[in-house]
Amino acid sequence: MERFAGVLFLLGAFTLAGTSVIAGRFVVATLGTFTITVGSLFFALLGLLPLCGRRLGPSIWQMTRRDWASLFIQALFGIFLFRMFLLQGLLRTSAGEAGILTGVTPATTVLLAWLLLKEPVDRIRFLGIISTVTGIVVLQGFFSPGIVFSTEHLIGNVLVLCAAMCESIFNVLSRSSNIKSALRSAQVLHPIVQTTLVVIIALLLCLGPALTEHPAAALLSLSIVGWAALVWYGLFVTALAFILWYAGIKRCAAAVAAAFSGMMPFTAMILSVLLLNEQPDWQQWLGGLLVVLGMVLTGLKGHSPQRQESCYT
């Protein structure tokens, strides 16, 4: 039951994460990269701090230097670098394509988990990863005749791939942190507290660069749709998605999380149809189905991680 709950948490986390590409598209032309991040993190904190209640103070008091270092690295890769690369990539490539390219996360996460965490990759899980990666290739349109990429387009794609790699590093580091805490019988932070602390650290990292982008004037020119996208980016893509992520990764192996990260490109594709009026062809639908199949094979089968005690009360 714990592992099934973890699977549901991861599914929700990556579904919300997939909306980041669409939300970013609505504001990236008006706001600077770090202004977007600071604005979204501000709205995230508005939603998180009341939820923390009395948990935040005692949790901070019990944290060690190692815990703070771990949270800093998670904020650096999971928010600061991920959003910097993604938003810069969105200036050069389409929202749908950027969302699709984030689908390399499953393969890179599994590889890093195998190398760093020694998590096994059995046959079912391997087939699931192959299905997910194949789906991404099909979604990308590599089988379409006459596909051509401009230099600017290629740079945008490379930046999005860098964002996906940062996401993979964040996935594995989060899992590694929980394993080490369990082995040391150390405090396991509540997902809401952990999310709040990571958001605060990321906000501090982004403040300096944001000030160089003249944020006040840019924010004043933002449309109602832009403000709605920024609030969504903060409350749902950041706050809720990270809470679900930390709740899920405490219950599941990194390879399982890798499989469900395939929801990011699939969600981006669906929303590009509903909100951006893009029309996917049969290759994109086939790729989406392969991504879903890969999630099922990799997420519901394979080695179960060592059970950890929960400190959610």
PDB file of C-alpha atoms in Angstrom:
ATOM      1  CA  MET A   1       0.000   0.000   0.000  1.00  0.00           C
ATOM      2  CA  GLU A   2       2.875   2.405   0.781  1.00  0.00           C
ATOM      3  CA  ARG A   3       4.443   1.772  -2.612  1.00  0.00           C
ATOM      4  CA  PHE A   4       1.099   2.197  -4.398  1.00  0.00           C
ATOM      5  CA  ALA A   5       0.626   5.530  -2.611  1.00  0.00           C
ATOM      6  CA  GLY A   6       4.120   6.498  -3.714  1.00  0.00           C
ATOM      7  CA  VAL A   7       3.251   5.697  -7.323  1.00  0.00           C
ATOM      8  CA  LEU A   8       0.158   7.926  -7.128  1.00  0.00           C
ATOM      9  CA  PHE A   9       2.179  10.764  -5.597  1.00  0.00           C
ATOM     10  CA  LEU A  10       4.792  10.528  -8.369  1.00  0.00           C
ATOM     11  CA  LEU A  11       2.110  10.410 -11.045  1.00  0.00           C
ATOM     12  CA  GLY A  12       0.564  13.620  -9.695  1.00  0.00           C
ATOM     13  CA  ALA A  13       3.946  15.315  -9.278  1.00  0.00           C
ATOM     14  CA  PHE A  14       5.104  14.742 -12.851  1.00  0.00           C
ATOM     15  CA  THR A  15       1.692  15.513 -14.345  1.00  0.00           C
ATOM     16  CA  LEU A  16       1.861  18.932 -12.695  1.00  0.00           C
ATOM     17  CA  ALA A  17       5.527  19.301 -13.680  1.00  0.00           C
ATOM     18  CA  GLY A  18       4.531  18.789 -17.301  1.00  0.00           C
ATOM     19  CA  THR A  19       2.425  21.941 -17.133  1.00  0.00           C
ATOM     20  CA  SER A  20       5.550  23.991 -16.410  1.00  0.00           C
ATOM     21  CA  VAL A  21       6.387  24.127 -20.108  1.00  0.00           C
ATOM     22  CA  ILE A  22       2.988  25.590 -20.982  1.00  0.00           C
ATOM     23  CA  ALA A  23       2.975  28.022 -18.044  1.00  0.00           C
ATOM     24  CA  GLY A  24       6.460  29.147 -18.960  1.00  0.00           C
ATOM     25  CA  ARG A  25       5.419  29.780 -22.560  1.00  0.00           C
ATOM     26  CA  PHE A  26       2.805  32.334 -21.392  1.00  0.00           C
ATOM     27  CA  VAL A  27       5.366  34.478 -19.504  1.00  0.00           C
ATOM     28  CA  VAL A  28       8.794  33.842 -21.025  1.00  0.00           C
ATOM     29  CA  ALA A  29       8.386  36.488 -23.737  1.00  0.00           C
ATOM     30  CA  THR A  30       7.581  39.199 -21.143  1.00  0.00           C
ATOM     31  CA  LEU A  31       9.574  38.316 -18.035  1.00  0.00           C
ATOM     32  CA  GLY A  32      13.210  37.402 -17.539  1.00  0.00           C
ATOM     33  CA  THR A  33      14.157  33.847 -16.633  1.00  0.00           C
ATOM     34  CA  PHE A  34      14.958  34.571 -12.987  1.00  0.00           C
ATOM     35  CA  THR A  35      12.055  37.003 -12.589  1.00  0.00           C
ATOM     36  CA  ILE A  36       9.711  34.167 -13.557  1.00  0.00           C
ATOM     37  CA  THR A  37      11.390  31.864 -11.067  1.00  0.00           C
ATOM     38  CA  VAL A  38      11.337  34.380  -8.213  1.00  0.00           C
ATOM     39  CA  GLY A  39       7.695  35.263  -8.892  1.00  0.00           C
ATOM     40  CA  SER A  40       6.612  31.629  -8.956  1.00  0.00           C
ATOM     41  CA  LEU A  41       8.602  30.815  -5.806  1.00  0.00           C
ATOM     42  CA  PHE A  42       7.009  33.779  -4.011  1.00  0.00           C
ATOM     43  CA  PHE A  43       3.514  32.448  -4.760  1.00  0.00           C
ATOM     44  CA  ALA A  44       4.679  28.961  -3.777  1.00  0.00           C
ATOM     45  CA  LEU A  45       5.766  30.231  -0.355  1.00  0.00           C
ATOM     46  CA  LEU A  46       2.428  31.984   0.143  1.00  0.00           C
ATOM     47  CA  GLY A  47       0.785  28.594  -0.186  1.00  0.00           C
ATOM     48  CA  LEU A  48       3.405  26.563   1.697  1.00  0.00           C
ATOM     49  CA  LEU A  49       4.021  28.562   4.866  1.00  0.00           C
ATOM     50  CA  PRO A  50       0.461  28.209   6.244  1.00  0.00           C
ATOM     51  CA  LEU A  51       0.624  24.457   5.546  1.00  0.00           C
ATOM     52  CA  CYS A  52       3.865  24.062   7.486  1.00  0.00           C
ATOM     53  CA  GLY A  53       2.293  25.305  10.683  1.00  0.00           C
ATOM     54  CA  ARG A  54       4.398  24.410  13.700  1.00  0.00           C
ATOM     55  CA  ARG A  55       6.456  21.801  11.845  1.00  0.00           C
ATOM     56  CA  LEU A  56       8.938  24.238  10.286  1.00  0.00           C
ATOM     57  CA  GLY A  57      10.697  25.555  13.409  1.00  0.00           C
ATOM     58  CA  PRO A  58      11.407  22.207  15.120  1.00  0.00           C
ATOM     59  CA  SER A  59      12.483  20.667  11.807  1.00  0.00           C
ATOM     60  CA  ILE A  60      15.016  23.433  11.154  1.00  0.00           C
ATOM     61  CA  TRP A  61      16.350  23.142  14.709  1.00  0.00           C
ATOM     62  CA  GLN A  62      17.086  19.417  14.245  1.00  0.00           C
ATOM     63  CA  MET A  63      18.782  19.705  10.849  1.00  0.00           C
ATOM     64  CA  THR A  64      22.519  19.069  10.456  1.00  0.00           C
ATOM     65  CA  ARG A  65      25.008  20.683   8.083  1.00  0.00           C
ATOM     66  CA  ARG A  66      24.703  17.610   5.876  1.00  0.00           C
ATOM     67  CA  ASP A  67      20.927  18.096   5.691  1.00  0.00           C
ATOM     68  CA  TRP A  68      21.347  21.747   4.674  1.00  0.00           C
ATOM     69  CA  ALA A  69      23.950  20.831   2.052  1.00  0.00           C
ATOM     70  CA  SER A  70      21.590  18.223   0.610  1.00  0.00           C
ATOM     71  CA  LEU A  71      18.697  20.705   0.403  1.00  0.00           C
ATOM     72  CA  PHE A  72      20.967  23.308  -1.202  1.00  0.00           C
ATOM     73  CA  ILE A  73      21.993  20.880  -3.956  1.00  0.00           C
ATOM     74  CA  GLN A  74      18.363  19.875  -4.509  1.00  0.00           C
ATOM     75  CA  ALA A  75      17.358  23.544  -4.841  1.00  0.00           C
ATOM     76  CA  LEU A  76      20.292  24.198  -7.170  1.00  0.00           C
ATOM     77  CA  PHE A  77      19.502  21.381  -9.610  1.00  0.00           C
ATOM     78  CA  GLY A  78      15.761  20.928  -9.081  1.00  0.00           C
ATOM     79  CA  ILE A  79      14.735  24.583  -9.377  1.00  0.00           C
ATOM     80  CA  PHE A  80      17.554  27.065 -10.111  1.00  0.00           C
ATOM     81  CA  LEU A  81      19.368  25.272 -12.961  1.00  0.00           C
ATOM     82  CA  PHE A  82      16.331  23.330 -14.217  1.00  0.00           C
ATOM     83  CA  ARG A  83      14.255  26.460 -14.739  1.00  0.00           C
ATOM     84  CA  MET A  84      17.148  28.503 -16.069  1.00  0.00           C
ATOM     85  CA  PHE A  85      17.815  25.959 -18.833  1.00  0.00           C
ATOM     86  CA  LEU A  86      14.131  25.262 -19.525  1.00  0.00           C
ATOM     87  CA  LEU A  87      13.032  28.897 -19.777  1.00  0.00           C
ATOM     88  CA  GLN A  88      16.027  29.836 -21.900  1.00  0.00           C
ATOM     89  CA  GLY A  89      15.230  26.883 -24.137  1.00  0.00           C
ATOM     90  CA  LEU A  90      11.611  28.003 -24.495  1.00  0.00           C
ATOM     91  CA  LEU A  91      12.849  31.242 -26.053  1.00  0.00           C
ATOM     92  CA  ARG A  92      14.323  29.211 -28.904  1.00  0.00           C
ATOM     93  CA  THR A  93      12.092  26.167 -29.377  1.00  0.00           C
ATOM     94  CA  SER A  94       8.380  25.361 -29.259  1.00  0.00           C
ATOM     95  CA  ALA A  95       6.515  24.536 -26.055  1.00  0.00           C
ATOM     96  CA  GLY A  96       5.427  21.147 -27.349  1.00  0.00           C
ATOM     97  CA  GLU A  97       8.917  20.185 -28.424  1.00  0.00           C
ATOM     98  CA  ALA A  98      10.435  21.383 -25.151  1.00  0.00           C
ATOM     99  CA  GLY A  99       7.956  19.273 -23.231  1.00  0.00           C
ATOM    100  CA  ILE A 100       8.768  16.268 -25.361  1.00  0.00           C
ATOM    101  CA  LEU A 101      12.510  16.674 -24.880  1.00  0.00           C
ATOM    102  CA  THR A 102      12.100  16.542 -21.096  1.00  0.00           C
ATOM    103  CA  GLY A 103      11.263  12.900 -21.726  1.00  0.00           C
ATOM    104  CA  VAL A 104      14.944  11.976 -21.707  1.00  0.00           C
ATOM    105  CA  THR A 105      14.678  12.217 -17.901  1.00  0.00           C
ATOM    106  CA  PRO A 106      13.613   8.546 -17.401  1.00  0.00           C
ATOM    107  CA  ALA A 107      16.654   7.091 -19.126  1.00  0.00           C
ATOM    108  CA  THR A 108      19.162   9.427 -17.470  1.00  0.00           C
ATOM    109  CA  THR A 109      17.586   8.960 -14.021  1.00  0.00           C
ATOM    110  CA  VAL A 110      17.709   5.177 -14.277  1.00  0.00           C
ATOM    111  CA  LEU A 111      21.325   5.322 -15.451  1.00  0.00           C
ATOM    112  CA  LEU A 112      22.337   7.607 -12.562  1.00  0.00           C
ATOM    113  CA  ALA A 113      20.381   5.477 -10.040  1.00  0.00           C
ATOM    114  CA  TRP A 114      22.164   2.373 -11.315  1.00  0.00           C
ATOM    115  CA  LEU A 115      25.582   4.017 -11.151  1.00  0.00           C
ATOM    116  CA  LEU A 116      25.221   5.950  -7.887  1.00  0.00           C
ATOM    117  CA  LEU A 117      22.549   4.133  -5.854  1.00  0.00           C
ATOM    118  CA  LYS A 118      23.181   0.601  -7.183  1.00  0.00           C
ATOM    119  CA  GLU A 119      19.464   0.203  -7.906  1.00  0.00           C
ATOM    120  CA  PRO A 120      18.943  -2.912 -10.072  1.00  0.00           C
ATOM    121  CA  VAL A 121      17.335  -2.758 -13.496  1.00  0.00           C
ATOM    122  CA  ASP A 122      15.408  -5.980 -14.185  1.00  0.00           C
ATOM    123  CA  ARG A 123      14.008  -7.062 -17.549  1.00  0.00           C
ATOM    124  CA  ILE A 124      10.523  -5.579 -17.050  1.00  0.00           C
ATOM    125  CA  ARG A 125      11.918  -2.264 -15.908  1.00  0.00           C
ATOM    126  CA  PHE A 126      14.398  -2.204 -18.790  1.00  0.00           C
ATOM    127  CA  LEU A 127      11.573  -2.808 -21.288  1.00  0.00           C
ATOM    128  CA  GLY A 128       9.632   0.006 -19.659  1.00  0.00           C
ATOM    129  CA  ILE A 129      12.509   2.421 -20.108  1.00  0.00           C
ATOM    130  CA  ILE A 130      12.939   1.321 -23.737  1.00  0.00           C
ATOM    131  CA  SER A 131       9.224   1.933 -24.316  1.00  0.00           C
ATOM    132  CA  THR A 132       9.434   5.394 -22.728  1.00  0.00           C
ATOM    133  CA  VAL A 133      12.521   6.445 -24.692  1.00  0.00           C
ATOM    134  CA  THR A 134      11.043   5.047 -27.929  1.00  0.00           C
ATOM    135  CA  GLY A 135       7.908   7.051 -27.280  1.00  0.00           C
ATOM    136  CA  ILE A 136       9.977  10.203 -26.860  1.00  0.00           C
ATOM    137  CA  VAL A 137      11.777   9.550 -30.158  1.00  0.00           C
ATOM    138  CA  VAL A 138       8.453   9.032 -31.942  1.00  0.00           C
ATOM    139  CA  LEU A 139       7.004  12.164 -30.324  1.00  0.00           C
ATOM    140  CA  GLN A 140      10.028  14.139 -31.460  1.00  0.00           C
ATOM    141  CA  GLY A 141       9.119  13.381 -35.077  1.00  0.00           C
ATOM    142  CA  PHE A 142      12.389  11.797 -36.131  1.00  0.00           C
ATOM    143  CA  PHE A 143      10.447   9.543 -38.501  1.00  0.00           C
ATOM    144  CA  SER A 144       8.871  12.486 -40.300  1.00  0.00           C
ATOM    145  CA  PRO A 145      10.333  13.116 -43.770  1.00  0.00           C
ATOM    146  CA  GLY A 146      12.309  16.303 -44.305  1.00  0.00           C
ATOM    147  CA  ILE A 147      12.628  17.312 -40.631  1.00  0.00           C
ATOM    148  CA  VAL A 148      15.060  20.262 -40.339  1.00  0.00           C
ATOM    149  CA  PHE A 149      16.401  22.103 -37.282  1.00  0.00           C
ATOM    150  CA  SER A 150      17.832  25.619 -37.364  1.00  0.00           C
ATOM    151  CA  THR A 151      20.890  26.506 -35.270  1.00  0.00           C
ATOM    152  CA  GLU A 152      18.774  28.544 -32.855  1.00  0.00           C
ATOM    153  CA  HIS A 153      16.281  25.713 -32.638  1.00  0.00           C
ATOM    154  CA  LEU A 154      19.061  23.249 -31.928  1.00  0.00           C
ATOM    155  CA  ILE A 155      20.466  25.460 -29.170  1.00  0.00           C
ATOM    156  CA  GLY A 156      16.994  25.612 -27.612  1.00  0.00           C
ATOM    157  CA  ASN A 157      16.717  21.830 -27.712  1.00  0.00           C
ATOM    158  CA  VAL A 158      20.142  21.418 -26.107  1.00  0.00           C
ATOM    159  CA  LEU A 159      19.151  23.799 -23.298  1.00  0.00           C
ATOM    160  CA  VAL A 160      15.984  21.792 -22.649  1.00  0.00           C
ATOM    161  CA  LEU A 161      18.055  18.602 -22.573  1.00  0.00           C
ATOM    162  CA  CYS A 162      20.291  20.252 -19.975  1.00  0.00           C
ATOM    163  CA  ALA A 163      17.152  20.987 -17.943  1.00  0.00           C
ATOM    164  CA  ALA A 164      16.151  17.329 -18.210  1.00  0.00           C
ATOM    165  CA  MET A 165      19.588  16.268 -16.982  1.00  0.00           C
ATOM    166  CA  CYS A 166      19.259  18.611 -13.998  1.00  0.00           C
ATOM    167  CA  GLU A 167      15.888  17.009 -13.245  1.00  0.00           C
ATOM    168  CA  SER A 168      17.512  13.557 -13.329  1.00  0.00           C
ATOM    169  CA  ILE A 169      20.276  14.666 -10.958  1.00  0.00           C
ATOM    170  CA  PHE A 170      17.653  16.137  -8.631  1.00  0.00           C
ATOM    171  CA  ASN A 171      15.671  12.867  -8.722  1.00  0.00           C
ATOM    172  CA  VAL A 172      18.657  10.749  -7.739  1.00  0.00           C
ATOM    173  CA  LEU A 173      19.982  13.185  -5.130  1.00  0.00           C
ATOM    174  CA  SER A 174      16.562  13.346  -3.439  1.00  0.00           C
ATOM    175  CA  ARG A 175      16.384   9.580  -3.276  1.00  0.00           C
ATOM    176  CA  SER A 176      19.977   9.313  -2.050  1.00  0.00           C
ATOM    177  CA  SER A 177      19.280  11.849   0.704  1.00  0.00           C
ATOM    178  CA  ASN A 178      16.341   9.827   1.989  1.00  0.00           C
ATOM    179  CA  ILE A 179      18.313   6.583   1.943  1.00  0.00           C
ATOM    180  CA  LYS A 180      21.210   8.142   3.888  1.00  0.00           C
ATOM    181  CA  SER A 181      18.816   9.652   6.443  1.00  0.00           C
ATOM    182  CA  ALA A 182      17.215   6.242   6.988  1.00  0.00           C
ATOM    183  CA  LEU A 183      20.608   4.551   7.401  1.00  0.00           C
ATOM    184  CA  ARG A 184      21.682   7.172   9.970  1.00  0.00           C
ATOM    185  CA  SER A 185      18.275   6.970  11.691  1.00  0.00           C
ATOM    186  CA  ALA A 186      18.155  10.697  11.146  1.00  0.00           C
ATOM    187  CA  GLN A 187      15.110  12.920  10.863  1.00  0.00           C
ATOM    188  CA  VAL A 188      13.097  12.459   7.675  1.00  0.00           C
ATOM    189  CA  LEU A 189      11.596  15.819   6.806  1.00  0.00           C
ATOM    190  CA  HIS A 190       7.887  16.084   6.153  1.00  0.00           C
ATOM    191  CA  PRO A 191       7.301  16.666   2.398  1.00  0.00           C
ATOM    192  CA  ILE A 192       5.717  20.081   3.043  1.00  0.00           C
ATOM    193  CA  VAL A 193       8.635  21.198   5.216  1.00  0.00           C
ATOM    194  CA  GLN A 194      11.188  19.861   2.751  1.00  0.00           C
ATOM    195  CA  THR A 195       9.453  21.625  -0.135  1.00  0.00           C
ATOM    196  CA  THR A 196       9.299  24.896   1.801  1.00  0.00           C
ATOM    197  CA  LEU A 197      13.003  24.840   2.662  1.00  0.00           C
ATOM    198  CA  VAL A 198      14.031  23.981  -0.904  1.00  0.00           C
ATOM    199  CA  VAL A 199      11.836  26.806  -2.231  1.00  0.00           C
ATOM    200  CA  ILE A 200      13.367  29.306   0.219  1.00  0.00           C
ATOM    201  CA  ILE A 201      16.908  28.306  -0.770  1.00  0.00           C
ATOM    202  CA  ALA A 202      16.068  28.509  -4.485  1.00  0.00           C
ATOM    203  CA  LEU A 203      14.443  31.909  -3.978  1.00  0.00           C
ATOM    204  CA  LEU A 204      17.619  33.233  -2.350  1.00  0.00           C
ATOM    205  CA  LEU A 205      19.700  31.843  -5.223  1.00  0.00           C
ATOM    206  CA  CYS A 206      17.517  33.585  -7.826  1.00  0.00           C
ATOM    207  CA  LEU A 207      17.084  36.998  -6.184  1.00  0.00           C
ATOM    208  CA  GLY A 208      20.404  38.449  -7.324  1.00  0.00           C
ATOM    209  CA  PRO A 209      20.108  37.454 -11.007  1.00  0.00           C
ATOM    210  CA  ALA A 210      16.449  38.571 -11.028  1.00  0.00           C
ATOM    211  CA  LEU A 211      17.353  42.108  -9.972  1.00  0.00           C
ATOM    212  CA  THR A 212      19.468  42.504 -13.123  1.00  0.00           C
ATOM    213  CA  GLU A 213      16.383  41.849 -15.288  1.00  0.00           C
ATOM    214  CA  HIS A 214      14.480  45.013 -14.175  1.00  0.00           C
ATOM    215  CA  PRO A 215      11.611  42.911 -12.778  1.00  0.00           C
ATOM    216  CA  ALA A 216       9.324  45.752 -11.633  1.00  0.00           C
ATOM    217  CA  ALA A 217       8.722  47.177 -15.103  1.00  0.00           C
ATOM    218  CA  ALA A 218       8.315  43.716 -16.622  1.00  0.00           C
ATOM    219  CA  LEU A 219       5.792  42.608 -13.992  1.00  0.00           C
ATOM    220  CA  LEU A 220       3.726  45.771 -14.508  1.00  0.00           C
ATOM    221  CA  SER A 221       3.383  44.930 -18.202  1.00  0.00           C
ATOM    222  CA  LEU A 222       2.287  41.339 -17.540  1.00  0.00           C
ATOM    223  CA  SER A 223      -1.202  40.410 -18.764  1.00  0.00           C
ATOM    224  CA  ILE A 224      -3.910  38.734 -16.682  1.00  0.00           C
ATOM    225  CA  VAL A 225      -3.141  35.443 -18.423  1.00  0.00           C
ATOM    226  CA  GLY A 226       0.531  35.934 -17.576  1.00  0.00           C
ATOM    227  CA  TRP A 227      -0.244  36.524 -13.900  1.00  0.00           C
ATOM    228  CA  ALA A 228      -2.466  33.432 -13.856  1.00  0.00           C
ATOM    229  CA  ALA A 229       0.378  31.413 -15.387  1.00  0.00           C
ATOM    230  CA  LEU A 230       2.814  32.741 -12.775  1.00  0.00           C
ATOM    231  CA  VAL A 231       0.464  31.869  -9.910  1.00  0.00           C
ATOM    232  CA  TRP A 232      -0.064  28.389 -11.378  1.00  0.00           C
ATOM    233  CA  TYR A 233       3.705  27.994 -11.734  1.00  0.00           C
ATOM    234  CA  GLY A 234       4.100  28.806  -8.060  1.00  0.00           C
ATOM    235  CA  LEU A 235       1.205  27.080  -6.309  1.00  0.00           C
ATOM    236  CA  PHE A 236       0.878  23.965  -8.443  1.00  0.00           C
ATOM    237  CA  VAL A 237       4.041  23.394 -10.506  1.00  0.00           C
ATOM    238  CA  THR A 238       6.261  24.279  -7.538  1.00  0.00           C
ATOM    239  CA  ALA A 239       4.465  23.872  -4.204  1.00  0.00           C
ATOM    240  CA  LEU A 240       2.049  21.008  -4.829  1.00  0.00           C
ATOM    241  CA  ALA A 241       4.243  19.137  -7.330  1.00  0.00           C
ATOM    242  CA  PHE A 242       7.264  19.192  -4.998  1.00  0.00           C
ATOM    243  CA  ILE A 243       5.169  18.054  -2.014  1.00  0.00           C
ATOM    244  CA  LEU A 244       3.878  15.101  -4.058  1.00  0.00           C
ATOM    245  CA  TRP A 245       7.405  14.418  -5.323  1.00  0.00           C
ATOM    246  CA  TYR A 246       8.975  14.228  -1.849  1.00  0.00           C
ATOM    247  CA  ALA A 247       6.082  12.090  -0.590  1.00  0.00           C
ATOM    248  CA  GLY A 248       6.526   9.722  -3.529  1.00  0.00           C
ATOM    249  CA  ILE A 249      10.329   9.425  -3.574  1.00  0.00           C
ATOM    250  CA  LYS A 250      10.314   8.372   0.089  1.00  0.00           C
ATOM    251  CA  ARG A 251       8.267   5.337  -0.925  1.00  0.00           C
ATOM    252  CA  CYS A 252       9.662   4.413  -4.355  1.00  0.00           C
ATOM    253  CA  ALA A 253      13.015   3.765  -5.997  1.00  0.00           C
ATOM    254  CA  ALA A 254      14.564   6.397  -8.261  1.00  0.00           C
ATOM    255  CA  ALA A 255      13.976   4.144 -11.286  1.00  0.00           C
ATOM    256  CA  VAL A 256      10.242   4.162 -10.560  1.00  0.00           C
ATOM    257  CA  ALA A 257      10.305   7.946 -10.371  1.00  0.00           C
ATOM    258  CA  ALA A 258      12.189   7.950 -13.671  1.00  0.00           C
ATOM    259  CA  ALA A 259       9.378   6.083 -15.372  1.00  0.00           C
ATOM    260  CA  PHE A 260       6.728   8.509 -14.175  1.00  0.00           C
ATOM    261  CA  SER A 261       8.775  11.481 -15.328  1.00  0.00           C
ATOM    262  CA  GLY A 262       7.503  10.431 -18.762  1.00  0.00           C
ATOM    263  CA  MET A 263       4.267  12.162 -17.779  1.00  0.00           C
ATOM    264  CA  MET A 264       6.007  15.503 -18.321  1.00  0.00           C
ATOM    265  CA  PRO A 265       6.200  15.298 -22.140  1.00  0.00           C
ATOM    266  CA  PHE A 266       2.829  13.553 -22.376  1.00  0.00           C
ATOM    267  CA  THR A 267       1.117  16.276 -20.307  1.00  0.00           C
ATOM    268  CA  ALA A 268       2.863  18.985 -22.320  1.00  0.00           C
ATOM    269  CA  MET A 269       1.590  17.442 -25.550  1.00  0.00           C
ATOM    270  CA  ILE A 270      -2.013  17.222 -24.326  1.00  0.00           C
ATOM    271  CA  LEU A 271      -1.991  20.807 -23.034  1.00  0.00           C
ATOM    272  CA  SER A 272      -0.404  22.099 -26.231  1.00  0.00           C
ATOM    273  CA  VAL A 273      -3.517  20.801 -27.990  1.00  0.00           C
ATOM    274  CA  LEU A 274      -5.994  22.215 -25.476  1.00  0.00           C
ATOM    275  CA  LEU A 275      -4.356  25.576 -24.729  1.00  0.00           C
ATOM    276  CA  LEU A 276      -2.023  26.359 -27.636  1.00  0.00           C
ATOM    277  CA  ASN A 277      -4.191  24.884 -30.428  1.00  0.00           C
ATOM    278  CA  GLU A 278      -1.421  22.614 -31.673  1.00  0.00           C
ATOM    279  CA  GLN A 279      -2.564  19.588 -33.679  1.00  0.00           C
ATOM    280  CA  PRO A 280      -0.584  16.400 -32.986  1.00  0.00           C
ATOM    281  CA  ASP A 281      -0.332  13.778 -35.722  1.00  0.00           C
ATOM    282  CA  TRP A 282      -0.489   9.995 -35.410  1.00  0.00           C
ATOM    283  CA  GLN A 283       3.203   9.817 -34.466  1.00  0.00           C
ATOM    284  CA  GLN A 284       2.678  12.047 -31.457  1.00  0.00           C
ATOM    285  CA  TRP A 285      -0.303  10.027 -30.241  1.00  0.00           C
ATOM    286  CA  LEU A 286       1.624   6.779 -30.739  1.00  0.00           C
ATOM    287  CA  GLY A 287       4.587   8.239 -28.866  1.00  0.00           C
ATOM    288  CA  GLY A 288       2.318   9.297 -26.021  1.00  0.00           C
ATOM    289  CA  LEU A 289       0.898   5.783 -25.717  1.00  0.00           C
ATOM    290  CA  LEU A 290       4.413   4.337 -25.629  1.00  0.00           C
ATOM    291  CA  VAL A 291       5.312   6.750 -22.831  1.00  0.00           C
ATOM    292  CA  VAL A 292       2.284   5.616 -20.811  1.00  0.00           C
ATOM    293  CA  LEU A 293       3.150   1.940 -21.455  1.00  0.00           C
ATOM    294  CA  GLY A 294       6.697   2.613 -20.287  1.00  0.00           C
ATOM    295  CA  MET A 295       5.440   4.173 -17.074  1.00  0.00           C
ATOM    296  CA  VAL A 296       3.256   1.154 -16.357  1.00  0.00           C
ATOM    297  CA  LEU A 297       6.056  -1.352 -16.998  1.00  0.00           C
ATOM    298  CA  THR A 298       8.686   0.541 -15.052  1.00  0.00           C
ATOM    299  CA  GLY A 299       6.555   1.962 -12.271  1.00  0.00           C
ATOM    300  CA  LEU A 300       4.547  -1.083 -11.261  1.00  0.00           C
ATOM    301  CA  LYS A 301       7.177  -3.790 -11.596  1.00  0.00           C
ATOM    302  CA  GLY A 302      10.673  -4.457 -10.404  1.00  0.00           C
ATOM    303  CA  HIS A 303      12.684  -4.191  -7.240  1.00  0.00           C
ATOM    304  CA  SER A 304      11.063  -2.540  -4.237  1.00  0.00           C
ATOM    305  CA  PRO A 305      13.257  -0.200  -2.239  1.00  0.00           C
ATOM    306  CA  GLN A 306      13.981  -0.812   1.404  1.00  0.00           C
ATOM    307  CA  ARG A 307      11.058   0.367   3.444  1.00  0.00           C
ATOM    308  CA  GLN A 308      11.667   3.502   5.446  1.00  0.00           C
ATOM    309  CA  GLU A 309      10.008   4.816   8.525  1.00  0.00           C
ATOM    310  CA  SER A 310       7.824   7.807   7.945  1.00  0.00           C
ATOM    311  CA  CYS A 311       7.955  10.991  10.014  1.00  0.00           C
ATOM    312  CA  TYR A 312       4.812  12.593   8.631  1.00  0.00           C
ATOM    313  CA  THR A 313       2.932  13.009  11.885  1.00  0.00           C
TER     314      THR A 313
END
